[in-house]
PDB file of C-alpha atoms in Angstrom:
ATOM      1  CA  MET A 130     -25.466  -1.214 -10.988  1.00 68.00           C
ATOM      2  CA  ALA A 131     -22.513  -0.179  -9.309  1.00 81.00           C
ATOM      3  CA  PHE A 132     -18.760  -1.705 -10.924  1.00 85.00           C
ATOM      4  CA  LEU A 133     -16.046  -1.068  -8.993  1.00 83.00           C
ATOM      5  CA  SER A 134     -12.930  -0.186 -10.411  1.00 88.00           C
ATOM      6  CA  GLU A 135      -9.468  -2.423 -10.609  1.00 84.00           C
ATOM      7  CA  SER A 136      -7.977  -0.236  -7.597  1.00 83.00           C
ATOM      8  CA  GLU A 137     -11.192  -0.398  -6.139  1.00 88.00           C
ATOM      9  CA  VAL A 138     -11.469  -4.418  -6.096  1.00 90.00           C
ATOM     10  CA  GLY A 139      -7.240  -3.807  -5.357  1.00 86.00           C
ATOM     11  CA  GLN A 140      -7.522  -2.088  -2.508  1.00 88.00           C
ATOM     12  CA  ALA A 141     -11.036  -3.704  -0.440  1.00 92.00           C
ATOM     13  CA  LEU A 142      -8.915  -7.291  -0.231  1.00 91.00           C
ATOM     14  CA  LEU A 143      -6.150  -6.285   1.038  1.00 89.00           C
ATOM     15  CA  GLU A 144      -7.236  -4.557   3.400  1.00 92.00           C
ATOM     16  CA  GLN A 145      -9.211  -8.095   3.855  1.00 95.00           C
ATOM     17  CA  LEU A 146      -5.670  -9.974   3.952  1.00 93.00           C
ATOM     18  CA  ARG A 147      -5.311  -7.006   6.642  1.00 94.00           C
ATOM     19  CA  SER A 148      -7.624  -7.873   8.622  1.00 96.00           C
ATOM     20  CA  LEU A 149      -6.432 -11.659   8.056  1.00 96.00           C
ATOM     21  CA  GLY A 150      -3.617 -11.155  10.064  1.00 94.00           C
ATOM     22  CA  TYR A 151      -1.624 -10.985   6.596  1.00 89.00           C
ATOM     23  CA  ALA A 152       0.691  -8.438   5.889  1.00 84.00           C
ATOM     24  CA  THR A 153       0.975  -6.357   2.260  1.00 84.00           C
ATOM     25  CA  THR A 154       3.066  -4.097   0.726  1.00 76.00           C
ATOM     26  CA  SER A 155       2.930  -1.363  -1.842  1.00 73.00           C
ATOM     27  CA  ASP A 156       4.378  -1.405  -5.169  1.00 69.00           C
ATOM     28  CA  GLU A 157       6.941   0.597  -4.969  1.00 68.00           C
ATOM     29  CA  LEU A 158       9.080  -2.255  -1.934  1.00 66.00           C
ATOM     30  CA  ILE A 159       8.307  -4.583  -5.000  1.00 66.00           C
ATOM     31  CA  ASN A 160       9.833  -2.745  -7.934  1.00 66.00           C
ATOM     32  CA  PRO A 161      13.309  -4.020  -8.771  1.00 63.00           C
ATOM     33  CA  ASP A 162      14.132  -0.912  -8.956  1.00 69.00           C
ATOM     34  CA  SER A 163      13.414   0.671  -5.387  1.00 68.00           C
ATOM     35  CA  GLN A 164      16.346   1.150  -3.270  1.00 69.00           C
ATOM     36  CA  GLN A 165      15.754  -2.421  -1.254  1.00 65.00           C
ATOM     37  CA  PRO A 166      13.730  -4.144  -4.283  1.00 66.00           C
ATOM     38  CA  GLU A 167      11.568  -6.999  -2.102  1.00 68.00           C
ATOM     39  CA  ARG A 168      11.387  -8.616  -6.224  1.00 65.00           C
ATOM     40  CA  GLU A 169      15.508  -9.774  -8.434  1.00 64.00           C
ATOM     41  CA  ARG A 170      16.003  -7.815 -11.763  1.00 60.00           C
ATOM     42  CA  TYR A 171      15.134 -11.514 -13.547  1.00 58.00           C
ATOM     43  CA  GLU A 172      11.881 -11.763 -11.472  1.00 60.00           C
ATOM     44  CA  ARG A 173       8.679 -11.043 -13.490  1.00 62.00           C
ATOM     45  CA  TYR A 174       5.776  -9.065 -12.495  1.00 61.00           C
ATOM     46  CA  ASP A 175       2.997 -12.014 -12.867  1.00 63.00           C
ATOM     47  CA  GLU A 176       5.084 -14.426 -10.613  1.00 66.00           C
ATOM     48  CA  MET A 177       2.655 -14.094  -7.364  1.00 70.00           C
ATOM     49  CA  ILE A 178       5.519 -15.764  -4.385  1.00 78.00           C
ATOM     50  CA  LEU A 179       8.403 -13.188  -3.360  1.00 79.00           C
ATOM     51  CA  LYS A 180      11.056 -16.011  -3.188  1.00 84.00           C
ATOM     52  CA  LYS A 181      13.339 -13.984  -0.806  1.00 83.00           C
ATOM     53  CA  ARG A 182      10.613 -13.817   1.398  1.00 85.00           C
ATOM     54  CA  PHE A 183       9.342 -17.628   1.281  1.00 91.00           C
ATOM     55  CA  THR A 184      12.727 -18.432   1.472  1.00 94.00           C
ATOM     56  CA  GLU A 185      12.784 -16.863   5.229  1.00 94.00           C
ATOM     57  CA  ALA A 186       9.502 -18.453   6.017  1.00 95.00           C
ATOM     58  CA  VAL A 187       9.986 -21.581   4.863  1.00 97.00           C
ATOM     59  CA  ALA A 188      13.355 -21.641   7.609  1.00 97.00           C
ATOM     60  CA  ARG A 189      11.385 -19.863   9.726  1.00 97.00           C
ATOM     61  CA  LEU A 190       8.270 -22.444   9.949  1.00 97.00           C
ATOM     62  CA  ASN A 191      11.013 -25.496   9.511  1.00 97.00           C
ATOM     63  CA  PRO A 192      13.660 -25.171  11.180  1.00 96.00           C
ATOM     64  CA  SER A 193      14.506 -28.541  11.853  1.00 97.00           C
ATOM     65  CA  LEU A 194      14.747 -29.666   7.913  1.00 97.00           C
ATOM     66  CA  PRO A 195      17.084 -30.161   6.234  1.00 98.00           C
ATOM     67  CA  LEU A 196      18.585 -27.770   4.121  1.00 97.00           C
ATOM     68  CA  GLU A 197      18.508 -29.335   0.999  1.00 98.00           C
ATOM     69  CA  ALA A 198      14.520 -30.674   1.887  1.00 98.00           C
ATOM     70  CA  GLN A 199      13.726 -26.593   2.757  1.00 97.00           C
ATOM     71  CA  GLN A 200      15.588 -26.122  -1.095  1.00 97.00           C
ATOM     72  CA  ASP A 201      13.239 -29.032  -2.669  1.00 98.00           C
ATOM     73  CA  ALA A 202      10.468 -27.632  -1.317  1.00 96.00           C
ATOM     74  CA  ILE A 203      10.954 -24.312  -2.355  1.00 95.00           C
ATOM     75  CA  ARG A 204      11.503 -25.724  -6.407  1.00 95.00           C
ATOM     76  CA  ARG A 205       8.593 -27.239  -5.775  1.00 96.00           C
ATOM     77  CA  VAL A 206       6.167 -24.601  -5.066  1.00 94.00           C
ATOM     78  CA  ILE A 207       7.491 -22.025  -6.896  1.00 86.00           C
ATOM     79  CA  GLN A 208       7.552 -24.816 -10.307  1.00 84.00           C
TER      80      GLN A 208
END
């Protein structure tokens, strides 16, 4: 019986997501200590939503929705 390492499973999942059109990034870019971090220093590593990207996507996909409604939706999803 063959076993896969956590790294192999992660890479296979990333490849599948890319094939479906999702954008992926490396750990180095997400790290709060990198040049242009995707996470703020106060964000936890076990949180799956990158708040900056999510906020930008909500605004891009819902341009006619008032800002207050966008922010409310973001808060509800992140909770």
